[in-house]
Coordinates of C-alpha atoms in Angstrom, one line a residue:
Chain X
X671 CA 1.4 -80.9 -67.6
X672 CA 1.0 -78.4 -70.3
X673 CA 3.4 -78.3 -73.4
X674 CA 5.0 -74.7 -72.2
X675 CA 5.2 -75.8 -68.3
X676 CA 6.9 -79.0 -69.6
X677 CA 9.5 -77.7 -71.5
X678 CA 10.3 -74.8 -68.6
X679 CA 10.5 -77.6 -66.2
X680 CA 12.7 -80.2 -68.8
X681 CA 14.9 -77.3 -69.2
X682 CA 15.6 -76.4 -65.4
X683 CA 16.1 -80.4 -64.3
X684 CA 18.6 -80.8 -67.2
X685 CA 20.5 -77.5 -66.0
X686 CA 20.1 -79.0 -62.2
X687 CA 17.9 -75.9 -61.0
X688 CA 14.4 -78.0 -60.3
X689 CA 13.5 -78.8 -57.0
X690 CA 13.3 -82.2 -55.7
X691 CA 9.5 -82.5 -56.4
X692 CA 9.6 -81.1 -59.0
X693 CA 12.5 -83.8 -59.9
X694 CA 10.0 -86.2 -59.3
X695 CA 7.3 -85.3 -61.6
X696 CA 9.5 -84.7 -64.6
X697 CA 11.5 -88.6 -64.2
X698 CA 7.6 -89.8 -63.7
X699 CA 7.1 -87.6 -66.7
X700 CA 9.9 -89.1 -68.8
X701 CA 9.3 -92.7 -67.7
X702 CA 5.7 -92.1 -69.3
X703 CA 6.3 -92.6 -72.9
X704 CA 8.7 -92.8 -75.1
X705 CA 7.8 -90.1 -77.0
X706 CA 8.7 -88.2 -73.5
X707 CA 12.0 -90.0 -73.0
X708 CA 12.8 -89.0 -76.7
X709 CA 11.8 -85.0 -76.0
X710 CA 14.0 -85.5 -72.8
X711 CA 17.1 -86.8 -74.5
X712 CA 16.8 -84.2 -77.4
X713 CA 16.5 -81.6 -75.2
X714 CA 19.9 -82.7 -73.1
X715 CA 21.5 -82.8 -75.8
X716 CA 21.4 -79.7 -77.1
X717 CA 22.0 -78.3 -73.8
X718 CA 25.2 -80.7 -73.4
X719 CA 26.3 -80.4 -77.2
X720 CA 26.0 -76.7 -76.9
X721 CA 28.3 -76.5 -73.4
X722 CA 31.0 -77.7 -75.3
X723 CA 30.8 -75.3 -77.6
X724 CA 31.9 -72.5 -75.7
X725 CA 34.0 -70.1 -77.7
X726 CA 37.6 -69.6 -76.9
X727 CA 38.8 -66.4 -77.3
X728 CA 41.8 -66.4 -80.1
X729 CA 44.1 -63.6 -77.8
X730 CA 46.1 -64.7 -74.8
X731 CA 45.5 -62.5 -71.8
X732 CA 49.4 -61.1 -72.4
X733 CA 48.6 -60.3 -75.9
X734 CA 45.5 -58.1 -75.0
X735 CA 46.8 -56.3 -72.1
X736 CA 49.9 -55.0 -74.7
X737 CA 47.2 -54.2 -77.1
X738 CA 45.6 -52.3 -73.5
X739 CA 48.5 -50.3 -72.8
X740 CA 49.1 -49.2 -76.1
X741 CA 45.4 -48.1 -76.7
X742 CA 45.6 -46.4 -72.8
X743 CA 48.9 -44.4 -73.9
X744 CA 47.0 -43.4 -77.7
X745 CA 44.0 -42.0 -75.7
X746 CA 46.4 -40.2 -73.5
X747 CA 48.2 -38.3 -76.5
X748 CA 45.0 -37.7 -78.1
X749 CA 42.9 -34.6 -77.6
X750 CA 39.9 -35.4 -75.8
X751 CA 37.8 -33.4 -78.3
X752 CA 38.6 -35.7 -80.7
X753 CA 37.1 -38.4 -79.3
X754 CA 34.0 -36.3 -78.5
X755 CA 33.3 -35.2 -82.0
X756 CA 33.0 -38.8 -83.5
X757 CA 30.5 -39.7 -80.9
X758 CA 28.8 -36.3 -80.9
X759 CA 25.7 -37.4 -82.6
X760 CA 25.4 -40.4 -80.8
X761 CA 25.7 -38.0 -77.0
X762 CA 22.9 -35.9 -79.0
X763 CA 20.7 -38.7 -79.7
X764 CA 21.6 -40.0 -76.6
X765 CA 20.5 -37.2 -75.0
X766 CA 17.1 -36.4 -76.6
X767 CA 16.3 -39.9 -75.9
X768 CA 17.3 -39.8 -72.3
X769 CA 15.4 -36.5 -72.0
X770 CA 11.9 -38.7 -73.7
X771 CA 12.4 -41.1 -71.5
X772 CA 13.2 -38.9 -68.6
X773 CA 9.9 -37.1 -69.6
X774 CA 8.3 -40.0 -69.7
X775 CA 8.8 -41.8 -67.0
X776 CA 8.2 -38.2 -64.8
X777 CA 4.5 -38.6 -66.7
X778 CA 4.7 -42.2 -65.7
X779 CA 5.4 -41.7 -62.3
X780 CA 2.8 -38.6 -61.7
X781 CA 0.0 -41.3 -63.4
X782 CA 1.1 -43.9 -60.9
X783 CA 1.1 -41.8 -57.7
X784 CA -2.6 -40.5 -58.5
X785 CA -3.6 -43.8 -59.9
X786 CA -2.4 -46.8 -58.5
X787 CA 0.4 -46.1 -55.9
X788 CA -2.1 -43.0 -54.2
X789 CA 1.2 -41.8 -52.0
X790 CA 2.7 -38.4 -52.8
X791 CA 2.3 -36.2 -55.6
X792 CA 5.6 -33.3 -56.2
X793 CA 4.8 -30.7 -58.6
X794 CA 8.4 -29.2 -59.6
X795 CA 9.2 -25.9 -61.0
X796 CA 12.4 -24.8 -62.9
X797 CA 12.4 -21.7 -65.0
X798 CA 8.9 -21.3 -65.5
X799 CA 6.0 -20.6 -62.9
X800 CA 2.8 -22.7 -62.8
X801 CA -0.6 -22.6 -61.6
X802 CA -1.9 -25.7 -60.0
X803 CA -5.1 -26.5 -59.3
X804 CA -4.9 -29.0 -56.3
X805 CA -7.6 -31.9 -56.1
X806 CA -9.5 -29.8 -53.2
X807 CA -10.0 -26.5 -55.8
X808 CA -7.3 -24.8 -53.9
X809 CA -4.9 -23.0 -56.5
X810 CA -1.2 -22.8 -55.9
X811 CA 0.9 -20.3 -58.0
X812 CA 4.4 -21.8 -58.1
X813 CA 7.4 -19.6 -58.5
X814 CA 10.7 -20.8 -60.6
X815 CA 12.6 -23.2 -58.8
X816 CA 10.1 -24.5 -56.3
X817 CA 8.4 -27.7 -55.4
X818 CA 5.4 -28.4 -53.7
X819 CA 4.4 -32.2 -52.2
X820 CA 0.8 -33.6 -51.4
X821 CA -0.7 -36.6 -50.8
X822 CA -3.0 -38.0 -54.0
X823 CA -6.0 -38.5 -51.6
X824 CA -5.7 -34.9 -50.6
X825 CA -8.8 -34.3 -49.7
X826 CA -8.9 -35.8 -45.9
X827 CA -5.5 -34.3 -46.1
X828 CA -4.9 -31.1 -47.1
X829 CA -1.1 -31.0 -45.8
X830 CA 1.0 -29.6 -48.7
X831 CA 4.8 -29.6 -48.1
X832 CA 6.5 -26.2 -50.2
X833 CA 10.4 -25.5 -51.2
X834 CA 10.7 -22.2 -52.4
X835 CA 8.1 -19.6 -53.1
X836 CA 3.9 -20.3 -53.8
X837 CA 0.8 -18.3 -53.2
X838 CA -1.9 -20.6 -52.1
X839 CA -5.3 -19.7 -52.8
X840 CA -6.9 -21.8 -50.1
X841 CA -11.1 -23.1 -50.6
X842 CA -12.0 -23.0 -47.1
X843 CA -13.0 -26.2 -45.4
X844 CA -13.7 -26.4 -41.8
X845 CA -13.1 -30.5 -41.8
X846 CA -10.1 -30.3 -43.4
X847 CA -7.7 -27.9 -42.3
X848 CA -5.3 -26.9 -45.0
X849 CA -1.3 -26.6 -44.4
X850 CA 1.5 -25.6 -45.5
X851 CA 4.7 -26.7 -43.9
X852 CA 8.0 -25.1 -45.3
X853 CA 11.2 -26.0 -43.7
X854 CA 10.3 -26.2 -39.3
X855 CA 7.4 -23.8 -39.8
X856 CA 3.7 -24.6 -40.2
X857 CA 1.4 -22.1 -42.0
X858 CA -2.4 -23.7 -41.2
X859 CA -5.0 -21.2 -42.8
X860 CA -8.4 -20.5 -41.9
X861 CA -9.9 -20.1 -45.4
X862 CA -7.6 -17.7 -47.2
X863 CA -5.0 -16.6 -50.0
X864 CA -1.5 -16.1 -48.5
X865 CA 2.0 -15.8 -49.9
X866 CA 4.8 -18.6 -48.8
X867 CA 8.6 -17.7 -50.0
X868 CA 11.0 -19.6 -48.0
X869 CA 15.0 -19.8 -48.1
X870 CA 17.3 -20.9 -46.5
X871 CA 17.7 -17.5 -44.5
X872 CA 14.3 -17.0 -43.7
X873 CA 10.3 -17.6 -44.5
X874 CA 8.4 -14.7 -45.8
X875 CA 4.1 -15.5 -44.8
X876 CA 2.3 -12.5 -46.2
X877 CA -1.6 -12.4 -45.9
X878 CA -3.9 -11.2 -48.6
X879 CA -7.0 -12.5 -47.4
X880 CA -8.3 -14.0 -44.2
X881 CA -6.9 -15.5 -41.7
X882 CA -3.5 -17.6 -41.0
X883 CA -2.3 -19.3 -38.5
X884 CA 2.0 -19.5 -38.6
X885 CA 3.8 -21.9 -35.7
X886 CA 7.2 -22.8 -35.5
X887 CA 8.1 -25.1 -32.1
X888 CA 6.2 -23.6 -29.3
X889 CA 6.0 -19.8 -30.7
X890 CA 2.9 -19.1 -33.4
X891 CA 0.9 -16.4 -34.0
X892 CA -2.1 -15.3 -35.8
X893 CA -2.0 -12.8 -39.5
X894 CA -4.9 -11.5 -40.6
X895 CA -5.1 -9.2 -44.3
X896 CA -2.4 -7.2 -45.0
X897 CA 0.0 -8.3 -42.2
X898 CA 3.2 -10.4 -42.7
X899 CA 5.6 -12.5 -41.0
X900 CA 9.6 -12.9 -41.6
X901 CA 11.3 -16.0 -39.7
X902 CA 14.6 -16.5 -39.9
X903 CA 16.4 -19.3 -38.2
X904 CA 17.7 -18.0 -34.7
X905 CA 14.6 -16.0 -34.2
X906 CA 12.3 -17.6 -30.9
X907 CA 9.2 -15.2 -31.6
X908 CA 7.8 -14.1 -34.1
X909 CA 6.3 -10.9 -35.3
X910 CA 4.1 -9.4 -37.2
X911 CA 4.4 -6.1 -39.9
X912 CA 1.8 -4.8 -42.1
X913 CA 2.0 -5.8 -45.5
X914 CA 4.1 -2.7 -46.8
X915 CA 3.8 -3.6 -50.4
X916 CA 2.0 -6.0 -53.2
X917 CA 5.8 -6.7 -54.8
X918 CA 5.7 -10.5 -53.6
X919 CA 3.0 -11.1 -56.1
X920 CA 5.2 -10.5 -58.9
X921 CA 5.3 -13.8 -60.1
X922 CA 2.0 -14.4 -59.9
X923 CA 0.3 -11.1 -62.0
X924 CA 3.4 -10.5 -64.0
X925 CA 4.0 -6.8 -62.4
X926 CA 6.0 -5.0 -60.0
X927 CA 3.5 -3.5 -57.7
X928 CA 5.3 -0.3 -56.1
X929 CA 3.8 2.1 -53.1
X930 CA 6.2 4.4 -52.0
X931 CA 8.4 1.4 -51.8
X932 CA 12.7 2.0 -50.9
X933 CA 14.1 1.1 -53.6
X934 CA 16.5 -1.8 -52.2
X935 CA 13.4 -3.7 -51.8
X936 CA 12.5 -3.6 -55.5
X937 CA 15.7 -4.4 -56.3
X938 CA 16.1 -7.4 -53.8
X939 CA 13.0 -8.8 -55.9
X940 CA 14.3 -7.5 -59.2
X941 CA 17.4 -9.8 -58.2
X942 CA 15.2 -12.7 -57.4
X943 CA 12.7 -12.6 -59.9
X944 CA 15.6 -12.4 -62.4
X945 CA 18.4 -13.7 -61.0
X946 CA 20.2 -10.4 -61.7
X947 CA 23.1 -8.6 -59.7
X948 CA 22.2 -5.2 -59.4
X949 CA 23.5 -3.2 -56.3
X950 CA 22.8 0.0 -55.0
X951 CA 25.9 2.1 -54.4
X952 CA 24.8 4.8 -52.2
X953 CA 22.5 5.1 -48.8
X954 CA 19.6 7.8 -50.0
X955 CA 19.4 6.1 -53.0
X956 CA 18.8 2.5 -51.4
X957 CA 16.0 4.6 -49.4
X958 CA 14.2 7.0 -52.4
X959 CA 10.8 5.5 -52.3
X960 CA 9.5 4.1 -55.7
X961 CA 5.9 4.4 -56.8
X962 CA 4.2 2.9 -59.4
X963 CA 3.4 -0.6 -61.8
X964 CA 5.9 -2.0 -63.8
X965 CA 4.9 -4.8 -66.2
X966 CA 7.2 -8.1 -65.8
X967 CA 9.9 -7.9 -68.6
X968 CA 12.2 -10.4 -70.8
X969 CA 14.9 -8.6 -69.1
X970 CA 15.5 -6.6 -66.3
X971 CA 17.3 -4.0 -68.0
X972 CA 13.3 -3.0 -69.2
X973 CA 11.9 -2.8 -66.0
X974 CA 15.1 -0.5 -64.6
X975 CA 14.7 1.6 -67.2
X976 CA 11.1 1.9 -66.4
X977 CA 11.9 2.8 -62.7
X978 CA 14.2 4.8 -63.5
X979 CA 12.0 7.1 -65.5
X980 CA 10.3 8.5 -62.9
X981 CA 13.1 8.7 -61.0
X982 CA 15.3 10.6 -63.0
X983 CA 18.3 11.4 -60.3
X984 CA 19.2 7.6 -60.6
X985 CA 21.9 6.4 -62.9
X986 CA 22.2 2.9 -63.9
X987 CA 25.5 1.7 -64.6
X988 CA 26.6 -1.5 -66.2
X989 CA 29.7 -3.3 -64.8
X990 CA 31.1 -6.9 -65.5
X991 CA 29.3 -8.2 -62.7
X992 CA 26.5 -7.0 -62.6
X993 CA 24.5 -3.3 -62.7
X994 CA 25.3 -0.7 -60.3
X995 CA 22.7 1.9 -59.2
X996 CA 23.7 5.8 -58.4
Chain I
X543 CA 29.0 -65.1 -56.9
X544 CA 29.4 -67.9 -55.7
X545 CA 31.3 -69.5 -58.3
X546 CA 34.3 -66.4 -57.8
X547 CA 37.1 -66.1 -55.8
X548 CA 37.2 -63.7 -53.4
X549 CA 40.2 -61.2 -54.9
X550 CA 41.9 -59.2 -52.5
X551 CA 43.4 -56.8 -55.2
X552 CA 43.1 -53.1 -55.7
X553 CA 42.0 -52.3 -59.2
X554 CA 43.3 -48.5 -58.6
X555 CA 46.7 -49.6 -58.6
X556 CA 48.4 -50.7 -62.1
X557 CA 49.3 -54.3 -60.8
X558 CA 45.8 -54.5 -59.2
X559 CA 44.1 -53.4 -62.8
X560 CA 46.5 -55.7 -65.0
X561 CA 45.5 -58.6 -62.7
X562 CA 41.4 -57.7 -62.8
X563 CA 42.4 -57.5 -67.3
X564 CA 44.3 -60.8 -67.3
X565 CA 41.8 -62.4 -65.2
X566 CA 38.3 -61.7 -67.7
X567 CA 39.8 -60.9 -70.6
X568 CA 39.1 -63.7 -72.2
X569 CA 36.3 -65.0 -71.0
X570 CA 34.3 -61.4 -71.6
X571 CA 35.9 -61.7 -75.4
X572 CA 33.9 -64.5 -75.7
X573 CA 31.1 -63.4 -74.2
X574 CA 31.3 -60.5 -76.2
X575 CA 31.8 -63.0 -79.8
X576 CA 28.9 -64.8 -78.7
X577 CA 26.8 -62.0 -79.2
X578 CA 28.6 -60.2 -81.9
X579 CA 29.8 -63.2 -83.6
X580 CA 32.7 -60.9 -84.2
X581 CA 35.9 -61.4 -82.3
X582 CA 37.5 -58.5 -84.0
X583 CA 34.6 -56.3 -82.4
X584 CA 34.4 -58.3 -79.6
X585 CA 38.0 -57.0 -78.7
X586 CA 36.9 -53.9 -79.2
X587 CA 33.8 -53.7 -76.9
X588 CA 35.7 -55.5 -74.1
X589 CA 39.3 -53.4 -74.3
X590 CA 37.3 -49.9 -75.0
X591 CA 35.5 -51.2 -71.4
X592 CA 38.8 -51.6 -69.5
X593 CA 39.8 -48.3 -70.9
X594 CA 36.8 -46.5 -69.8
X595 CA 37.1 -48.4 -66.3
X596 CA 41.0 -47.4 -66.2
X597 CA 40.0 -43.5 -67.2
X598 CA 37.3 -43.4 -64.8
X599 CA 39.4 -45.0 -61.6
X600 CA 37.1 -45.5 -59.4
X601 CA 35.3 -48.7 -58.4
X602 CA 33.3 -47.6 -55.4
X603 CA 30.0 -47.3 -57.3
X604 CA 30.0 -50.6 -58.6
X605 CA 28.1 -53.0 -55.9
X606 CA 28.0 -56.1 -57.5
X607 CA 30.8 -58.2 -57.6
X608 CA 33.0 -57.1 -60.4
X609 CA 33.0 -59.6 -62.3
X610 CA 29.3 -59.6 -62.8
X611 CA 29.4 -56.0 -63.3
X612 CA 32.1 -56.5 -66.2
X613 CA 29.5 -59.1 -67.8
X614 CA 27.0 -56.6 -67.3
X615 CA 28.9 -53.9 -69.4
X616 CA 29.7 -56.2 -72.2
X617 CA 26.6 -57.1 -72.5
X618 CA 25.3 -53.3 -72.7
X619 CA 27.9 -52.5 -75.0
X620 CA 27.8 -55.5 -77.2
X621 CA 23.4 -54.4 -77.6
X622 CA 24.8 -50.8 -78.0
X623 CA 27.1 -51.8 -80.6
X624 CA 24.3 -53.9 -82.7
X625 CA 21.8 -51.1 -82.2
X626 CA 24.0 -48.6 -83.4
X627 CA 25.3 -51.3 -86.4
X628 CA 21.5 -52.1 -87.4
X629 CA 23.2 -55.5 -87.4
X630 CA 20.8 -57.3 -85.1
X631 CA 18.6 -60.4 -86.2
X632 CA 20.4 -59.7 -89.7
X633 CA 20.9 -63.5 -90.0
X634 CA 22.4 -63.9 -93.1
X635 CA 24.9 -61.1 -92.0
X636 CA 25.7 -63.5 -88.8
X637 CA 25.8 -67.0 -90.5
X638 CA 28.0 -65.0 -93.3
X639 CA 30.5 -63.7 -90.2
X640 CA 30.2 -67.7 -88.8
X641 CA 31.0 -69.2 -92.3
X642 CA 34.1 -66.5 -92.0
X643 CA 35.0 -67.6 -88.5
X644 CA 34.7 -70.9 -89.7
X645 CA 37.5 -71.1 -91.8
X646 CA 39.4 -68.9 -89.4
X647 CA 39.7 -71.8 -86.7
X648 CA 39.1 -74.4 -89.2
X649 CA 41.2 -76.5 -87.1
X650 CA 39.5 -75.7 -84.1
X651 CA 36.3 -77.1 -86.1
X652 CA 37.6 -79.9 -87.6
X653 CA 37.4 -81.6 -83.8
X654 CA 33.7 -81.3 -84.0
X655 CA 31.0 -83.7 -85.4
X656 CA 28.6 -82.9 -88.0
X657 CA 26.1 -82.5 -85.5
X658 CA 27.7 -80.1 -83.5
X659 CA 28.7 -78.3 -85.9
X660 CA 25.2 -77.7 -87.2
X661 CA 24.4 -76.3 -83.9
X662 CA 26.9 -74.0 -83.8
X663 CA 25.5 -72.5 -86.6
X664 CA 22.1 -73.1 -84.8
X665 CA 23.8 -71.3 -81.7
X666 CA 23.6 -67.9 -83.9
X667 CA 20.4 -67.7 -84.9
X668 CA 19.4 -66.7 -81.5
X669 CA 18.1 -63.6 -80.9
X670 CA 20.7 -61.7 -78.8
X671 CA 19.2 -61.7 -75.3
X672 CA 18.0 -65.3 -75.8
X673 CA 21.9 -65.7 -77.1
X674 CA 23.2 -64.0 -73.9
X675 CA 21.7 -65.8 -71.7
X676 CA 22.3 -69.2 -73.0
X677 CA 26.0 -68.1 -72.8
X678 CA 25.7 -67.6 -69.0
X679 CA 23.5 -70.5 -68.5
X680 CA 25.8 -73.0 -70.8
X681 CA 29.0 -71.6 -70.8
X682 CA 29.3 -69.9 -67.5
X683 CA 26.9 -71.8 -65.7
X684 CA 25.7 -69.8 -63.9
X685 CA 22.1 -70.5 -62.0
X686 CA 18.7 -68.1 -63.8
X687 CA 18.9 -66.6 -60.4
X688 CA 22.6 -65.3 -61.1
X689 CA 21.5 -64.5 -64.6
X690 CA 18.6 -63.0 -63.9
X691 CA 20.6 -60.4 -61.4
X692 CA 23.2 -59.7 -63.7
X693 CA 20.7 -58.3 -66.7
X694 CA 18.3 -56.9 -64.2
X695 CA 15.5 -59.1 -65.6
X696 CA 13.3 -61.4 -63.6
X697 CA 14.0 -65.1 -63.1
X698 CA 11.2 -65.8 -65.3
X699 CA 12.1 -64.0 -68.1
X700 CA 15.5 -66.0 -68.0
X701 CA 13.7 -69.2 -68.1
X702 CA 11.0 -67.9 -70.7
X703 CA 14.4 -67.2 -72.5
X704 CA 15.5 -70.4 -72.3
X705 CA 12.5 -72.1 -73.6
X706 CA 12.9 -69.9 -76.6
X707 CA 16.0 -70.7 -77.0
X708 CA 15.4 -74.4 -76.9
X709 CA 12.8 -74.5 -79.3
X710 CA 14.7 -72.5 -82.1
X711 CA 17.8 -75.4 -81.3
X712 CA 15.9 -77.4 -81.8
X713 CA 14.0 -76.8 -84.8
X714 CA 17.3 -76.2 -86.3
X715 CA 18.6 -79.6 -85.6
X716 CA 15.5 -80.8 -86.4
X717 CA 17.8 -83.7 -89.3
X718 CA 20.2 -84.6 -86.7
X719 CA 17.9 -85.1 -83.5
X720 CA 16.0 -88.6 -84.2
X721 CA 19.2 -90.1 -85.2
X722 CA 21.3 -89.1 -82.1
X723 CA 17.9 -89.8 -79.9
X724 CA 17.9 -93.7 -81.2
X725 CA 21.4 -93.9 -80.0
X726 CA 20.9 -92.8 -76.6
X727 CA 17.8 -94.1 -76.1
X728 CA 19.0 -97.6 -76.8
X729 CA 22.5 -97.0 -74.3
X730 CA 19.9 -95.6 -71.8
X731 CA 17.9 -98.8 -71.9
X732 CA 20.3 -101.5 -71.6

């Protein structure tokens, strides 16, 4: 036996945790020598010496709990802030360290699923959007608050699984058909870009190149270029529009592309895009068709003010909820 | 656990919570002065637990048994504390709070041979997780495999603990040992 595998085993018979062969070969062991016998005895002794030198605790159990209940009836009088403030540093150090580690072990875990656990890889966006460059040469554009899913050997593969909003660039392969699946409805494409923005009310597919095929269940159907598709949950076909404006790329070329567009639908994406609350107050309003490119802004106040420029009758007004438009 | 009694109390009620304090108290305080070496902060560690445990009311999340779970906070909290203390592996600082204790429960001490006594102080020049889990292991006797589930390390890490352990014992006794061994060897023989 070597030295370390010795001791490990000396150690477990003394504390009565060795198995019966293993029983065997350390009394055959100590029998050997009495240098052995001597390391055996030394050994138990320690660990029997030691056991009776458990610590007692110096407090009866009637003493603490008093000491309990007056501590519990102090941290009821006491301001909670208190209590908060002396720790504050520690919660902040606490906090950037959890937030390492967190980062970390996100790295870890995106290295592991592409290295050696090949099994899914989730690419998660909060307030930002990225572009991704899958493993095929594909490119997804991931809007804020979205998530996309792969496997790591993507290329036999190309399944992608999407929460929220992404324009996929497809590279066309006719052995590997690429998918998108968001929520119950598949999106297979036939070498193409398309647009994918799904909620829980409905699934937007809009086309800019190419071909796609879109199935939910039984019902599918077929978008080429410029055509669209809006499913929402009750509906059993579905069917196609043309592609009445370029404002779902927003996220992707940083503008507000506008062709005679109502303006409700530039302020649905305004309120997206930015999580805003702007409403529209009156019917012709909603309806007066908005041409033009607005440039992505740090706030949507900028790009109102743009629209609204060449649309002079419109007033923007600012209430506590939100911005009203008349 | 094997080793616990099945408690058929509810900790969300006041008798149910007094019962769960009275019952570990104690034996988390010394836990808790068996890595601190402090029984002063030991009280601490274990009472600011019960509090946070009483505040928080609810003991659904926990899935181990409770008691384990209880040894498993102490222990967190008792690292914390050091950590936060830059107190850890400071040995003079620990043999200076042992020489202090000492005297405290000189009484206590006086029961104890020489050699024992030296491996008390032996006891605290552990590091702390080898000094943790010799607690469990000689004090609450628990098996590596109950060990190693309450720290969330593997049962091999417990042992390689252990060993460690063993060897810095017994370095430290390193005066008394081939005088006790000649003893025992010679009762063992007869």
């Amino acid at each position: 036996m070597k030295q370390d595998e010795r001791e490990d085993l000396l150690i477990r018979y003394i504390l009565g945790e060795a198995s019966e062969s293993e029983a065997r070969e350390i009394t055959a062991w100590i029998n050997a020598s009495e240098a052995n016998a001597r390391r055996f005895e030394q050994t138990k002794f320690i660990l029997e010496t030691s056991e009776q030198l458990a610590q007692v605790s110096p407090l009866t159990e009637g003493v603490a709990w008093d000491r309990f209940k007056d501590k519990r009836v102090a941290l009821k009088n006491e301001p909670p802030v208190r209590t908060i403030a002396l720790f504050n540093n520690w919660f902040r150090i606490a906090a950037s360290v959890l937030l390492v580690t967190g980062a970390a072990w996100v790295g870890y875990h995106f290295y592991n699923l592409k290295t050696q656990n090949p099994e899914f890889v989730v690419v998660t966006t909060n307030d930002s959007v990225i572009t991704k460059t899958l493993p095929d040469g594909s490119v997804v554009y991931l809007n804020k608050k979205s998530s996309v899913t792969y496997a790591a050997d993507f290329k036999s593969h190309r399944d992608v699984k999407l929460v929220g909003e992404a324009f996929f660039d497809v590279v066309h392969d006719n052995a590997a058909p690429f998918t998108v699946h968001a929520g119950n409805v598949v999106i297979r494409d036939i070498g193409t870009a398309f647009n994918v923005s799904s909620n829980t009310q409905r699934i937007e597919v809009i086309v800019e190149k190419g071909i796609v095929e879109v199935s939910r269940k039984s019902a599918s159907i077929r978008l080429e270029k410029q055509e669209m598709v809006t499913i929402k949950p009750e509906d059993v076909q579905l069917h196609k529009e043309q592609v009445k404006d370029l404002l779902y790329n927003y996220y992707r070329t940083n503008e507000f592309v506008a062709n005679h567009t109502p303006l409700y639908r530039l302020v649905d994406m305004l309120n997206e895009a930015y999580h805003a609350n702007i409403s529209i107050e009156n019917k012709a309003v909603a309806n007066a068709p908005i041409s033009g490119t607005f440039p992505g802004s740090d706030s949507v106040e900028g790009i109102l003010n743009a629209i609204i420029e060449s649309t002079p009758e419109i007033r923007i007004v600012k209430t506590r909820d939100g911005i009203v438009l008349k | 656990m094997e080793k616990e009694k099945t408690i058929n109390i509810d900790p969300n009620t006041e008798a149910g919570f007094e019962y769960l304090f009275k019952t570990y108290f104690r034996e988390l305080h010394a836990y808790a002065f068996s890595l601190l070496k402090d029984w002063d902060t030991g009280e601490e560690i274990v009472q600011a637990l019960f509090l946070k445990l009483w505040e928080k009311n609810d003991w659904t999340n926990i899935n181990t048994s409770i008691k384990s779970y209880l040894y498993k906070c102490v222990y967190h909290d008792s690292l914390n504390f050091m950590r936060r203390e830059k107190i850890h592996l400071r040995y003079q600082a620990l043999t200076a709070h042992t020489l202090k204790n000492e005297t405290d429960d000189a009484s206590n001490k006086l029961k104890l041979g020489e050699a024992e006594r030296h491996l008390d102080m032996a006891l605290n020049k552990l590091p702390e997780k080898c000094r943790a889990i010799f607690h469990l292991s000689r004090f609450e006797h628990l098996k590596y495999q109950e060990i190693a589930n309450q720290l969330e390390i593997s049962i091999k890490t417990v042992e390689t603990h252990m060993v460690k352990a063993l060897r810095i014992l017994r370095k430290e006794m390193q005066e008394f040992l081939p005088f006790i061994v000649l003893v025992l060897i010679n009762l063992w023989k007869r």
